[in-house]
Structures are given as structure tokens and as C-alpha cells.
Tab-separated table of C-alpha atoms and ligand atoms in Angstrom:
chain	number	residue	atom	x	y	z
G	1	MET	CA	22.381	0.483	116.605
G	2	ASP	CA	19.168	-0.401	114.815
G	3	TYR	CA	16.180	-0.684	117.136
G	4	GLU	CA	12.855	-2.372	116.748
G	5	VAL	CA	9.848	-0.543	118.144
G	6	VAL	CA	7.297	-2.563	120.145
G	7	ILE	CA	3.881	-1.091	120.887
G	8	GLY	CA	0.788	-2.460	122.625
G	9	LEU	CA	-2.415	-0.492	123.105
G	10	GLU	CA	-4.973	-0.415	125.902
G	11	ILE	CA	-8.177	1.235	124.775
G	12	HIS	CA	-11.046	2.221	127.030
G	13	VAL	CA	-14.479	2.695	125.534
G	14	GLU	CA	-17.453	4.072	127.448
G	15	LEU	CA	-20.539	2.133	126.445
G	16	ASP	CA	-23.577	4.029	125.278
G	17	THR	CA	-26.084	2.391	127.603
G	18	GLU	CA	-28.977	4.285	129.179
G	19	SER	CA	-27.905	3.500	132.721
G	20	LYS	CA	-24.648	2.874	134.556
G	21	MET	CA	-22.944	-0.501	134.954
G	22	PHE	CA	-24.245	-1.489	138.375
G	23	CYS	CA	-27.044	0.995	139.189
G	24	GLY	CA	-29.919	2.810	137.519
G	25	CYS	CA	-28.235	6.228	137.258
G	26	SER	CA	-28.295	7.806	133.809
G	27	THR	CA	-25.107	7.934	131.753
G	28	LYS	CA	-26.226	10.997	129.765
G	29	PHE	CA	-24.589	13.662	131.863
G	30	PHE	CA	-22.011	15.293	129.668
G	31	SER	CA	-21.652	18.973	130.618
G	32	GLU	CA	-24.269	18.645	133.345
G	33	GLU	CA	-23.723	19.797	136.911
G	34	PRO	CA	-21.339	17.614	138.928
G	35	ASN	CA	-22.541	14.811	141.239
G	36	ILE	CA	-26.144	14.882	140.004
G	37	PHE	CA	-26.245	11.454	138.415
G	38	THR	CA	-25.342	9.472	141.491
G	39	CYS	CA	-26.974	7.082	143.942
G	40	PRO	CA	-25.877	4.988	146.939
G	41	VAL	CA	-24.490	2.284	144.615
G	42	CYS	CA	-22.213	4.449	142.461
G	43	LEU	CA	-21.291	6.521	145.525
G	44	GLY	CA	-20.143	3.321	147.225
G	45	MET	CA	-22.369	3.695	150.287
G	46	PRO	CA	-22.069	0.848	152.789
G	47	GLY	CA	-24.791	-1.729	152.318
G	48	SER	CA	-25.595	-0.841	148.703
G	49	LEU	CA	-25.458	-3.703	146.224
G	50	PRO	CA	-24.468	-3.666	142.536
G	51	VAL	CA	-26.693	-5.195	139.829
G	52	PRO	CA	-25.009	-5.837	136.449
G	53	ASN	CA	-26.281	-4.067	133.349
G	54	GLU	CA	-27.236	-6.776	130.835
G	55	LYS	CA	-26.999	-4.403	127.872
G	56	ALA	CA	-23.386	-3.608	128.765
G	57	ILE	CA	-22.525	-7.313	128.792
G	58	GLU	CA	-24.257	-7.709	125.443
G	59	TYR	CA	-22.290	-4.770	123.982
G	60	THR	CA	-19.013	-6.211	125.255
G	61	VAL	CA	-19.784	-9.554	123.613
G	62	LYS	CA	-20.564	-7.723	120.360
G	63	ILE	CA	-17.171	-5.993	120.459
G	64	GLY	CA	-15.531	-9.360	121.111
G	65	LEU	CA	-17.363	-10.970	118.203
G	66	ALA	CA	-16.343	-8.123	115.888
G	67	LEU	CA	-12.702	-8.681	116.923
G	68	ASN	CA	-12.891	-12.467	116.433
G	69	SER	CA	-12.353	-13.058	120.136
G	70	LYS	CA	-13.316	-16.160	122.038
G	71	ILE	CA	-16.367	-15.404	124.156
G	72	ALA	CA	-16.178	-16.892	127.649
G	73	SER	CA	-18.731	-19.457	128.767
G	74	PHE	CA	-17.963	-18.571	132.332
G	75	THR	CA	-17.014	-15.081	133.440
G	76	LYS	CA	-16.936	-13.003	136.611
G	77	PHE	CA	-16.211	-9.586	138.043
G	78	ASP	CA	-13.311	-8.777	140.367
G	79	ARG	CA	-12.389	-5.950	142.664
G	80	LYS	CA	-9.399	-3.867	141.664
G	81	ASN	CA	-8.355	-2.083	144.837
G	82	TYR	CA	-6.625	1.259	144.791
G	83	PHE	CA	-6.504	4.392	146.863
G	84	TYR	CA	-7.357	7.427	144.823
G	85	PRO	CA	-10.355	9.661	145.392
G	86	ASP	CA	-11.803	9.298	141.889
G	87	MET	CA	-13.633	6.153	143.011
G	88	PRO	CA	-15.742	6.444	146.143
G	89	LYS	CA	-15.528	2.738	146.988
G	90	ASP	CA	-11.694	2.681	146.885
G	91	TYR	CA	-12.019	-0.128	144.411
G	92	GLN	CA	-13.211	-0.477	140.869
G	93	ILE	CA	-15.281	-3.427	139.777
G	94	SER	CA	-13.374	-4.888	136.844
G	95	GLN	CA	-12.436	-8.289	135.459
G	96	TYR	CA	-9.203	-10.065	136.239
G	97	ASP	CA	-8.639	-13.674	135.240
G	98	LEU	CA	-11.903	-14.492	133.472
G	99	PRO	CA	-12.701	-11.620	131.096
G	100	ILE	CA	-15.749	-11.764	128.833
G	101	CYS	CA	-13.589	-12.009	125.692
G	102	GLU	CA	-10.108	-13.403	125.106
G	103	GLY	CA	-7.900	-13.491	122.022
G	104	GLY	CA	-8.891	-12.320	118.594
G	105	SER	CA	-7.316	-10.060	116.008
G	106	MET	CA	-7.876	-7.173	113.699
G	107	ASP	CA	-6.421	-6.529	110.225
G	108	VAL	CA	-5.092	-3.034	109.783
G	109	GLU	CA	-4.137	-1.417	106.481
G	110	VAL	CA	-1.076	0.794	106.723
G	111	ASN	CA	0.586	2.355	103.686
G	112	GLY	CA	-0.832	-0.299	101.390
G	113	PHE	CA	0.098	-3.255	103.591
G	114	THR	CA	-2.184	-5.335	105.803
G	115	ARG	CA	-0.986	-6.146	109.322
G	116	LYS	CA	-2.740	-8.534	111.675
G	117	ILE	CA	-2.736	-7.213	115.237
G	118	SER	CA	-3.618	-9.748	117.917
G	119	ILE	CA	-6.035	-8.897	120.688
G	120	THR	CA	-5.191	-10.071	124.198
G	121	ARG	CA	-8.548	-9.520	125.847
G	122	VAL	CA	-11.696	-7.452	126.018
G	123	HIS	CA	-13.121	-6.956	129.477
G	124	LEU	CA	-15.859	-4.969	131.157
G	125	GLU	CA	-15.477	-2.640	134.123
G	126	GLU	CA	-16.880	0.574	135.540
G	127	ASP	CA	-15.498	4.014	134.786
G	128	THR	CA	-14.153	6.217	137.560
G	129	GLY	CA	-15.211	9.688	138.628
G	130	LYS	CA	-13.326	12.798	137.593
G	131	LEU	CA	-11.032	14.990	139.631
G	132	ILE	CA	-10.690	18.691	138.935
G	133	HIS	CA	-7.524	20.194	140.341
G	134	ILE	CA	-7.871	23.800	141.421
G	135	GLY	CA	-4.743	25.893	141.199
G	136	GLU	CA	-2.589	27.650	138.685
G	137	SER	CA	-1.369	24.572	136.849
G	138	GLY	CA	-4.728	22.839	136.646
G	139	ARG	CA	-2.729	19.665	137.335
G	140	ILE	CA	-2.519	17.645	140.491
G	141	GLY	CA	1.025	18.828	141.178
G	142	GLY	CA	0.828	22.196	142.907
G	143	ALA	CA	-2.951	22.238	143.141
G	144	ASP	CA	-4.485	24.110	146.089
G	145	TYR	CA	-7.252	21.568	146.354
G	146	SER	CA	-9.162	19.126	144.171
G	147	LEU	CA	-12.850	18.653	143.464
G	148	VAL	CA	-14.454	15.371	142.639
G	149	ASP	CA	-17.337	14.671	140.276
G	150	PHE	CA	-18.918	11.210	140.511
G	151	ASN	CA	-21.257	11.582	137.520
G	152	ARG	CA	-18.974	9.344	135.458
G	153	ALA	CA	-18.326	6.869	138.296
G	154	GLY	CA	-19.923	3.579	137.349
G	155	VAL	CA	-20.409	4.185	133.627
G	156	PRO	CA	-19.854	0.892	131.754
G	157	LEU	CA	-16.341	0.825	130.370
G	158	VAL	CA	-14.850	-1.757	128.041
G	159	GLU	CA	-11.086	-2.227	127.938
G	160	ILE	CA	-9.515	-3.670	124.813
G	161	VAL	CA	-5.897	-4.769	125.164
G	162	THR	CA	-3.654	-5.653	122.217
G	163	GLU	CA	-0.624	-7.888	122.123
G	164	PRO	CA	2.673	-5.994	121.649
G	165	ASP	CA	2.340	-6.558	117.883
G	166	ILE	CA	2.365	-2.973	116.716
G	167	ARG	CA	5.617	-1.721	115.192
G	168	THR	CA	5.147	1.907	114.162
G	169	PRO	CA	3.227	5.023	115.271
G	170	ASP	CA	1.351	4.839	111.948
G	171	GLU	CA	0.169	1.330	112.777
G	172	ALA	CA	-0.907	2.390	116.256
G	173	LYS	CA	-2.919	5.247	114.803
G	174	ALA	CA	-4.459	3.015	112.129
G	175	PHE	CA	-5.379	0.394	114.733
G	176	ALA	CA	-7.071	2.934	116.988
G	177	GLN	CA	-8.916	4.460	114.033
G	178	LYS	CA	-10.183	1.134	112.794
G	179	LEU	CA	-11.232	0.012	116.249
G	180	LYS	CA	-13.199	3.230	116.678
G	181	ASN	CA	-14.742	2.689	113.266
G	182	ILE	CA	-15.800	-0.866	114.174
G	183	ILE	CA	-17.284	0.207	117.498
G	184	GLU	CA	-19.200	3.029	115.825
G	185	HIS	CA	-20.639	0.564	113.342
G	186	LEU	CA	-21.660	-1.705	116.220
G	187	GLY	CA	-23.466	1.301	117.690
G	188	VAL	CA	-22.333	0.558	121.239
G	189	SER	CA	-20.467	3.807	121.975
G	190	ASP	CA	-20.294	7.317	120.594
G	191	CYS	CA	-16.474	6.973	120.682
G	192	ASP	CA	-15.954	10.687	121.219
G	193	MET	CA	-12.245	11.141	121.898
G	194	GLU	CA	-12.621	14.725	123.043
G	195	LYS	CA	-15.307	13.849	125.558
G	196	GLY	CA	-13.197	10.889	126.655
G	197	SER	CA	-15.537	8.087	125.660
G	198	PHE	CA	-12.724	6.557	123.565
G	199	ARG	CA	-9.367	6.707	125.343
G	200	CYS	CA	-6.162	5.156	124.102
G	201	ASP	CA	-3.105	4.409	126.244
G	202	ALA	CA	0.046	3.293	124.452
G	203	ASN	CA	2.769	1.023	125.837
G	204	ILE	CA	6.044	1.332	124.012
G	205	SER	CA	9.546	-0.066	124.208
G	206	LEU	CA	12.591	-0.428	122.003
G	207	ARG	CA	14.867	-3.415	121.586
G	208	PRO	CA	17.916	-4.077	119.424
G	209	LYS	CA	16.822	-5.463	116.057
G	210	GLY	CA	16.713	-9.251	116.213
G	211	ALA	CA	16.549	-9.403	120.036
G	212	LYS	CA	14.035	-11.803	121.561
G	213	GLU	CA	13.515	-10.104	124.897
G	214	HIS	CA	11.341	-7.025	125.088
G	215	GLY	CA	12.860	-3.797	126.315
G	216	THR	CA	11.493	-1.841	129.280
G	217	LYS	CA	8.291	-0.055	128.340
G	218	SER	CA	6.729	3.226	129.198
G	219	GLU	CA	2.986	3.741	129.127
G	220	VAL	CA	1.722	6.978	127.577
G	221	LYS	CA	-1.654	8.426	128.503
G	222	ASN	CA	-3.704	11.514	127.777
G	223	MET	CA	-3.751	11.471	123.990
G	224	ASN	CA	-7.096	12.752	122.870
G	225	SER	CA	-6.800	12.533	119.122
G	226	PHE	CA	-5.365	10.071	116.615
G	227	ARG	CA	-2.770	12.601	115.645
G	228	ALA	CA	-1.772	12.872	119.313
G	229	ILE	CA	-1.292	9.083	119.522
G	230	GLN	CA	1.025	9.235	116.552
G	231	LYS	CA	2.930	12.282	117.760
G	232	ALA	CA	3.330	10.992	121.314
G	233	LEU	CA	4.744	7.693	120.024
G	234	ILE	CA	7.156	9.410	117.656
G	235	TYR	CA	8.361	11.514	120.574
G	236	GLU	CA	8.658	8.483	122.847
G	237	ILE	CA	10.686	6.502	120.292
G	238	GLU	CA	13.214	9.317	120.082
G	239	ARG	CA	13.327	9.761	123.852
G	240	GLN	CA	13.946	6.068	124.465
G	241	ARG	CA	16.435	5.784	121.615
G	242	GLU	CA	18.474	8.626	123.056
G	243	LEU	CA	18.485	7.010	126.501
G	244	LEU	CA	19.591	3.661	125.086
G	245	GLU	CA	22.258	5.180	122.851
G	246	THR	CA	23.819	7.082	125.720
G	247	GLY	CA	23.931	3.918	127.810
G	248	GLU	CA	21.147	4.937	130.150
G	249	ARG	CA	18.114	2.811	130.840
G	250	VAL	CA	14.448	3.342	130.206
G	251	VAL	CA	12.471	3.509	133.431
G	252	GLN	CA	9.196	1.631	133.554
G	253	GLU	CA	6.685	4.373	134.188
G	254	THR	CA	3.470	6.057	133.158
G	255	ARG	CA	3.946	9.188	131.098
G	256	HIS	CA	1.550	11.960	130.249
G	257	TRP	CA	1.281	13.408	126.711
G	258	ASP	CA	1.493	17.178	126.911
G	259	ALA	CA	-0.145	18.299	123.666
G	260	ALA	CA	0.677	21.969	124.195
G	261	ASN	CA	4.407	21.300	124.339
G	262	ASN	CA	4.544	18.143	122.211
G	263	ILE	CA	6.355	16.111	124.854
G	264	THR	CA	5.654	13.227	127.239
G	265	MET	CA	6.227	13.799	130.938
G	266	SER	CA	6.730	11.332	133.762
G	267	LEU	CA	3.518	10.894	135.757
G	268	ARG	CA	4.389	8.116	138.152
G	269	SER	CA	7.306	5.744	138.331
G	270	LYS	CA	7.573	2.066	139.074
G	271	GLU	CA	8.273	2.746	142.731
G	272	GLU	CA	4.687	3.925	143.018
G	273	ALA	CA	3.374	1.115	140.828
G	274	HIS	CA	0.122	-0.233	142.148
G	275	ASP	CA	-0.600	-3.560	143.663
G	276	TYR	CA	-4.276	-3.876	142.970
G	277	ARG	CA	-4.877	-6.941	145.159
G	278	TYR	CA	-7.547	-8.279	142.828
G	279	PHE	CA	-10.117	-10.635	144.320
G	280	PRO	CA	-13.518	-11.865	143.107
G	281	GLU	CA	-16.286	-9.323	143.697
G	282	PRO	CA	-18.271	-10.895	146.522
G	283	ASP	CA	-21.389	-8.808	145.858
G	284	LEU	CA	-21.874	-10.260	142.381
G	285	VAL	CA	-22.435	-13.800	141.161
G	286	SER	CA	-20.368	-15.164	138.310
G	287	MET	CA	-22.072	-15.499	134.940
G	288	GLU	CA	-22.563	-18.199	132.360
G	289	LEU	CA	-22.994	-16.894	128.845
G	290	SER	CA	-25.084	-19.395	126.890
G	291	ARG	CA	-23.935	-20.364	123.414
G	292	GLU	CA	-27.447	-19.759	122.023
G	293	TRP	CA	-27.452	-16.211	123.325
G	294	ILE	CA	-24.066	-15.570	121.728
G	295	GLU	CA	-25.171	-17.137	118.427
G	296	ASP	CA	-28.248	-14.892	118.479
G	297	LEU	CA	-26.072	-11.839	119.111
G	298	LYS	CA	-23.821	-12.859	116.231
G	299	LYS	CA	-26.838	-12.725	113.942
G	300	THR	CA	-27.667	-9.181	115.003
G	301	LEU	CA	-24.196	-7.823	114.190
G	302	PRO	CA	-24.487	-5.013	111.636
G	303	GLU	CA	-22.301	-4.559	108.572
G	304	LEU	CA	-18.766	-3.758	109.762
G	305	PRO	CA	-16.145	-1.544	108.064
G	306	ASP	CA	-14.375	-4.309	106.080
G	307	ALA	CA	-17.651	-5.590	104.655
G	308	ARG	CA	-18.776	-2.078	103.899
G	309	LYS	CA	-15.531	-1.378	102.084
G	310	LYS	CA	-15.978	-4.478	99.952
G	311	ARG	CA	-19.566	-3.539	99.173
G	312	PHE	CA	-18.610	0.026	98.205
G	313	MET	CA	-15.979	-1.306	95.786
G	314	GLU	CA	-18.444	-3.686	94.197
G	315	ILE	CA	-21.502	-1.467	93.987
G	316	TYR	CA	-19.984	1.928	93.309
G	317	LYS	CA	-16.950	0.773	91.296
G	318	LEU	CA	-14.681	3.189	93.112
G	319	SER	CA	-10.923	2.914	93.595
G	320	VAL	CA	-9.415	1.455	96.754
G	321	TYR	CA	-8.205	4.956	97.570
G	322	ASP	CA	-11.708	6.435	97.382
G	323	VAL	CA	-13.270	3.581	99.317
G	324	GLU	CA	-10.680	3.701	102.099
G	325	PHE	CA	-11.543	7.339	102.560
G	326	LEU	CA	-15.312	6.851	102.371
G	327	THR	CA	-15.295	4.033	104.911
G	328	SER	CA	-12.795	5.615	107.291
G	329	SER	CA	-15.575	6.368	109.766
G	330	LYS	CA	-19.205	5.389	110.121
G	331	ALA	CA	-20.386	8.966	109.699
G	332	MET	CA	-18.375	9.318	106.488
G	333	GLY	CA	-19.859	6.154	104.978
G	334	ASP	CA	-23.374	7.133	106.056
G	335	TYR	CA	-22.964	10.578	104.511
G	336	PHE	CA	-21.774	9.102	101.222
G	337	GLU	CA	-24.599	6.580	101.068
G	338	GLU	CA	-27.174	9.246	101.832
G	339	CYS	CA	-25.872	11.203	98.813
G	340	THR	CA	-26.099	8.167	96.537
G	341	LYS	CA	-29.818	7.881	97.278
G	342	SER	CA	-30.529	11.002	95.227
G	343	TYR	CA	-27.506	11.161	92.937
G	344	SER	CA	-26.122	8.340	90.845
G	345	ASP	CA	-22.551	9.406	90.034
G	346	ALA	CA	-20.678	8.010	93.034
G	347	LYS	CA	-17.330	9.242	91.758
G	348	LYS	CA	-18.513	12.850	91.644
G	349	ILE	CA	-19.843	12.558	95.199
G	350	SER	CA	-16.588	11.032	96.342
G	351	ASN	CA	-14.505	13.730	94.637
G	352	LEU	CA	-16.461	16.522	96.264
G	353	MET	CA	-16.260	14.836	99.681
G	354	MET	CA	-12.515	14.249	99.389
G	355	GLY	CA	-11.962	17.716	97.949
G	356	GLU	CA	-13.981	20.729	99.058
G	357	LEU	CA	-15.804	19.068	101.947
G	358	SER	CA	-12.668	17.673	103.604
G	359	MET	CA	-10.774	20.863	103.014
G	360	HIS	CA	-13.407	22.980	104.740
G	361	LEU	CA	-13.961	20.480	107.559
G	362	ASN	CA	-10.230	20.334	108.269
G	363	ALA	CA	-9.837	24.081	108.176
G	364	ALA	CA	-12.748	24.540	110.587
G	365	ASN	CA	-11.689	21.521	112.668
G	366	LEU	CA	-15.160	20.007	112.340
G	367	LYS	CA	-16.362	16.437	111.978
G	368	ILE	CA	-18.480	15.423	109.026
G	369	GLU	CA	-21.513	14.986	111.272
G	370	GLU	CA	-21.150	18.654	112.231
G	371	SER	CA	-21.017	19.842	108.634
G	372	ALA	CA	-23.514	22.494	107.553
G	373	VAL	CA	-23.146	21.002	104.092
G	374	THR	CA	-25.423	17.984	104.414
G	375	PRO	CA	-25.886	15.299	101.749
G	376	LYS	CA	-28.900	17.259	100.518
G	377	HIS	CA	-26.772	20.387	100.018
G	378	LEU	CA	-23.978	18.454	98.364
G	379	VAL	CA	-26.263	16.706	95.897
G	380	GLN	CA	-28.052	19.931	95.016
G	381	LEU	CA	-24.714	21.542	94.249
G	382	LEU	CA	-23.676	18.650	92.009
G	383	LYS	CA	-26.961	18.939	90.121
G	384	LEU	CA	-26.490	22.680	89.606
G	385	ILE	CA	-23.108	21.946	88.029
G	386	ASP	CA	-24.513	19.122	85.902
G	387	ASP	CA	-27.293	21.339	84.612
G	388	GLY	CA	-24.734	23.940	83.576
G	389	GLN	CA	-26.288	26.514	85.883
G	390	ILE	CA	-23.021	27.200	87.619
G	391	SER	CA	-19.412	26.536	86.665
G	392	GLY	CA	-16.983	24.424	88.632
G	393	LYS	CA	-15.314	27.583	89.798
G	394	MET	CA	-18.585	29.129	90.970
G	395	ALA	CA	-19.375	25.871	92.732
G	396	LYS	CA	-16.323	26.381	94.934
G	397	ASP	CA	-17.583	29.773	96.041
G	398	VAL	CA	-21.098	28.444	96.571
G	399	PHE	CA	-19.714	25.528	98.564
G	400	LYS	CA	-17.838	27.879	100.870
G	401	GLU	CA	-20.998	29.921	101.400
G	402	VAL	CA	-23.112	26.815	102.104
G	403	PHE	CA	-20.485	25.605	104.532
G	404	GLU	CA	-20.560	28.884	106.409
G	405	THR	CA	-24.311	29.556	106.360
G	406	GLY	CA	-26.055	26.205	105.924
G	407	LYS	CA	-28.224	27.753	103.203
G	408	LEU	CA	-29.206	25.583	100.261
G	409	PRO	CA	-27.014	26.046	97.157
G	410	LYS	CA	-30.042	27.071	95.067
G	411	ILE	CA	-30.811	29.897	97.463
G	412	ILE	CA	-27.244	31.170	97.393
G	413	VAL	CA	-27.125	31.016	93.599
G	414	GLU	CA	-30.338	33.083	93.476
G	415	GLU	CA	-29.288	35.559	96.170
G	416	LYS	CA	-25.948	36.237	94.526
G	417	GLY	CA	-27.414	36.304	91.071
G	418	LEU	CA	-24.967	33.605	90.090
G	419	PHE	CA	-25.724	31.887	86.867
G	420	GLN	CA	-23.721	30.534	84.053
G	421	ILE	CA	-24.350	31.602	80.515
G	422	SER	CA	-24.730	28.347	78.664
G	423	ASP	CA	-26.817	29.773	75.879
G	424	GLU	CA	-24.796	29.339	72.668
G	425	GLY	CA	-26.330	32.320	70.910
G	426	GLU	CA	-25.488	34.600	73.797
G	427	ILE	CA	-21.907	33.397	73.932
G	428	VAL	CA	-21.446	33.660	70.156
G	429	ARG	CA	-22.557	37.281	70.407
G	430	ILE	CA	-19.982	38.067	73.091
G	431	VAL	CA	-17.219	36.119	71.331
G	432	ASP	CA	-17.831	38.156	68.186
G	433	MET	CA	-17.491	41.337	70.198
G	434	VAL	CA	-14.231	40.198	71.710
G	435	LEU	CA	-12.784	39.131	68.364
G	436	GLU	CA	-13.754	42.454	66.865
G	437	GLU	CA	-11.974	44.390	69.590
G	438	ASN	CA	-8.836	42.249	69.661
G	439	GLN	CA	-7.768	42.023	66.076
G	440	LYS	CA	-4.102	41.886	67.068
G	441	ALA	CA	-4.559	38.855	69.256
G	442	VAL	CA	-6.542	37.175	66.497
G	443	GLU	CA	-3.680	37.745	64.056
G	444	GLU	CA	-1.201	36.352	66.556
G	445	TYR	CA	-3.291	33.271	67.117
G	446	LYS	CA	-3.593	32.670	63.388
G	447	SER	CA	0.166	33.065	62.993
G	448	GLY	CA	0.626	30.115	65.327
G	449	LYS	CA	0.668	31.596	68.831
G	450	GLY	CA	-1.688	29.083	70.368
G	451	ARG	CA	-1.605	30.539	73.828
G	452	THR	CA	-3.323	33.716	72.647
G	453	LEU	CA	-6.489	31.641	72.904
G	454	GLY	CA	-6.255	31.820	76.671
G	455	PHE	CA	-6.139	35.598	76.477
G	456	LEU	CA	-9.274	35.675	74.334
G	457	VAL	CA	-11.137	33.292	76.639
G	458	GLY	CA	-10.128	35.591	79.472
G	459	GLN	CA	-11.622	38.584	77.682
G	460	VAL	CA	-14.956	36.782	77.259
G	461	MET	CA	-14.987	35.782	80.916
G	462	LYS	CA	-14.182	39.355	81.892
G	463	LEU	CA	-17.045	40.763	79.855
G	464	THR	CA	-19.483	38.261	81.367
G	465	LYS	CA	-18.100	38.718	84.898
G	466	GLY	CA	-17.068	35.073	84.921
G	467	SER	CA	-20.474	33.681	84.173
G	468	ALA	CA	-19.908	32.278	80.693
G	469	ASN	CA	-19.605	28.513	80.502
G	470	PRO	CA	-15.836	28.164	79.901
G	471	GLN	CA	-16.117	24.948	77.905
G	472	LEU	CA	-18.563	26.577	75.524
G	473	VAL	CA	-16.448	29.709	75.196
G	474	ASN	CA	-13.447	27.598	74.286
G	475	LYS	CA	-15.369	25.582	71.758
G	476	ILE	CA	-16.930	28.573	70.061
G	477	LEU	CA	-13.708	30.603	69.986
G	478	LYS	CA	-11.796	27.727	68.391
G	479	LYS	CA	-14.503	27.279	65.783
G	480	LYS	CA	-14.520	30.961	64.936
G	481	LEU	CA	-10.741	31.144	64.664
G	482	SER	CA	-10.229	28.044	62.564
S	501	ADP	P1	0.894	-3.842	132.675
S	501	ADP	O1	0.876	-4.902	133.681
S	501	ADP	O2	1.991	-2.837	132.825
S	501	ADP	O3	-0.439	-3.201	132.434
S	501	ADP	P2	0.497	-5.717	130.558
S	501	ADP	O4	1.357	-6.905	130.414
S	501	ADP	O5	-0.876	-5.840	131.100
S	501	ADP	O6	1.317	-4.583	131.308
S	501	ADP	O7	0.406	-5.079	129.112
S	501	ADP	C1	-0.251	-3.898	128.894
S	501	ADP	C2	-0.041	-3.497	127.451
S	501	ADP	O8	1.343	-3.276	127.186
S	501	ADP	C3	-0.451	-4.523	126.416
S	501	ADP	O9	-1.065	-3.850	125.335
S	501	ADP	C4	0.838	-5.163	125.990
S	501	ADP	O10	0.769	-5.615	124.662
S	501	ADP	C5	1.812	-4.015	126.109
S	501	ADP	N1	3.168	-4.411	126.424
S	501	ADP	C6	3.597	-5.318	127.326
S	501	ADP	N2	4.925	-5.373	127.362
S	501	ADP	C7	5.383	-4.449	126.463
S	501	ADP	C8	6.679	-4.007	126.053
S	501	ADP	N3	7.803	-4.491	126.586
S	501	ADP	N4	6.749	-3.052	125.119
S	501	ADP	C9	5.627	-2.519	124.595
S	501	ADP	N5	4.403	-2.891	124.938
S	501	ADP	C10	4.269	-3.841	125.861
S	502	MG	MG1	-2.400	-2.791	132.074
S	503	ZN	ZN1	-25.818	5.273	140.680
């Protein structure tokens, strides 16, 4: 049977505000000691009262505007009750029936096609604390005991929910990537997937092609890279397909992506499904968002990825392929534009970024913002090539060295005594020597064996230890032999 895949995403984004959602505690605690950034409010002490963070509301509206959502005139917070020790209050302040943003959509480019993915809602809540399970497995199952860290409890968290419009793992990955890109451009979160400030849960089900009803879904969590999202969904499609084909049923449950073993594992089943008993948060008043305020916010929105892409195509006259790559993240686009400030050939910049730079970043598993090769380094290298000081081949070696040491290309060229002989007289002298010593090859070439030229070029390069400008060597050899 042919199945159709149905996917909907729930993405949590920690906002990059100075303070937490309902108290004055700092949010800048990553890798600090546990339970330092806490106060009676985010520890849920009796009698403490929450005060909403205006900046967080502003950031949520900005995300909604960027996703073409409808921004609520009237909105409120609700209590989501649950019993789990990662929240000291035993409830999380969230939004239930009146979220800040509803509806909207995002266009996603996948394999040359554009797909419109509808947004269900964008709401604001507070993040939970973190549990650390002590024991051999490091997981809750079989742990000897668990420790709790409330530093993260109360950090502003935006949840973006999509309609079940996504049809392939590629689309899910592309959606998550573009959303991250948009949020980075808005400057409202650092969107660091490894640190957990951008977390994507995927709901997935299969149904017979043409069916109207949705199949039973599973929800997959714990994917901390885009590749993991894609891999987990591919795995889940196969798992569900096998169940359906053998006449079994898919159980509605939450599953955990196990990146080490490339599988999803059942975390909790429907039997344990939560009843959150939402009710309006009595310690907070509801809010009216004025239309003027929203209009003003609209005016402050920065250039977003689609607009940037269009501008790059127009200004730099690059191909769609290049531009897609250069605008795939904010850091990538910023890097490129920084290079263009001191170097005018955009195509050469783009080639080097897509080639050597990407290759080294991937191999070292680094992000472009962590690269020791900064725009300054990259431009200096391009200029050294343009000036004929080093060959394209030498540039590769220099690039590797810059990447590893962070030294400027000029310094490396000097230290290694790298230089390219581009002086015609010098090359003519060496070519003459080579021709003199290789009479046989010269005869062969003249009798029509064109490929002997390569051998002769090789001899010149050997004599100069690779430093002769290959184009010049070629030109001069051909002239001499004709
Ligand atoms: P839940 O109550 O389990 O959280 P929701 O209806 O709130 O489910 O939907 C959560 C997410 O799951 C949304 O992104 C939605 O698009 C997606 N979703 C809902 N039903 C399905 C389904 N049958 N298959 C795949 N995704 C689904
Ligand atoms: Mg849900
Ligand atoms: Zn606090």
C-alpha cells in the first residue's frame, strides 16, 4: 500500500532577554553552577507574584509578524498543571485558548519547489528547570537519584506550532532551518540547538494515500540537530509503515530520538498522557495589545531571509544556488557581506565559502561564527591569488593553515617562504633549461603527442618546487614549442 506521510512540528525557542519571563533573574547562566539564578518567583515560593517581561511579549509579536500570523488584541496567560519535579510550582505558566499569535504561514524551498506550511499558533510560556539523572544510564529509567537545576526555570520560551502540512523529512528539516534563520535575523534568540535554545519536536503519522482521516501519530523529541530531525523522521516512517503493513497499529505516544543508535524509543504512552487542567493564571491580568504598538513593532522588523535572498540576487548577480547557500543562516549572510565590503568579486567570495571554508568547517564540525578564517583572512587570501603571489594550489594549503592557526594569510606566506614566480623572464629561463634537458619529449610533442606538454610543465614545476605560475608556464612553453 502507498502511504502518505503527515508531519507537524512544535518548536520551542528560548528568548534572548536579559531577565526571565516573570522575575528579574538573569537568563545568562549557561554552564554556570546550578540553582544560582533563582529567586522566590521562579522557585515557586508561596506568596511570590509573577510580573510579565514586556520584552518577551514584544519578541513573540515580532516572531508572529515574521510568520504572517494574526496578532491578538486580547491575550492572557494560563496555568498548565503537571506533576514533574522540573518545575517547582507544579505548573507552568503558558497560554491556552488566547495565544499572542494565531495562524500564519511560511514558504519553504525544498528541492527546487516552494511549499507553504501553515502555522497554527505562536504562544509564550516559561521554560522548565533541568533534571540530571544520576546512575549508569544517565536516563531517568534506572537512575539512583535525580538532581534538579532551576536556573532555566522561568526563562521566556516561545512555542511555534505548525499545521500537519509537512509531507517529508526534507521538508521538516527545511522548515526548521528556515524558522531558525528567521528568528536569528529577528535577533530574539541565539537559537543554539546544542544548548537547547531551539528545540524541535516532530509529530508524525501515516495514512493510506487519498485517505481523509489522519492516522495515529507519534511525537518524537530529543533531536538536537537538523540532521537528527531528518534521520528521526526517516526512521519513524519506516517503523510506522512496518506496523501498518503487518496489520498492527501505531500507538499514540511520545518517543525519544536516540542519536547514538539511530532509533526512536518509546518514552511514555497514551495511558500516561497528561491532563493539564488548564485554567487562567489568577496571578496575572490579561493583556490588550494596542494596534499602534504592533504597527510600530512592524516598522522595526529587520530584513528577513527572503528579502535578503532577493537583495543578494539583485546586487551581487549570483545564481539561486549560491544565494540559497549564502542566506542559509544569518551568520553565513553576515560573513559574506563583511567580505564584500573589502572585495568586489562576490562570485569569488562565494566560491571560496562554498568550497574550502565549508569543507573545513564540516570536517571540524564548526559553525561559521567559530571559524578562525574570518572575512578579513578570506579576503586577504583572495587578494594574494589575484596579485599572482600564490597559486590556487598554494592557496589551498594556506587556507588550511589559516583555518588551523588563525594567522593571517600574508604571515603564513612569508613564514613558509611561499611565493609564486610570475616573472616572465625567470620562467623563460627555467623553461629553456627544461627544454634543453628533455629533447626527446620535445620531439614527441612536435610529432603530435600533445600530452607531452603536461610532462614538460611538470618538469618546470618540479624545478621551481611548485612555485612557478602554472598559467604562465603553459603559455611560455606553448610559445616556445610552436
Ligand atoms: P497534541 O494535543 O498531541 O499536542 P495537537 O493537536 O496539539 O496534538 O498537535 C500537535 C502537533 O501535531 C501539531 O504540529 C499538529 O500539526 C501535529 N499533528 C496533529 N495531528 C497529527 C497527525 N495525525 N499526524 C501528524 N501530525 C499531527
Ligand atoms: Mg502539543
Ligand atoms: Zn527568579
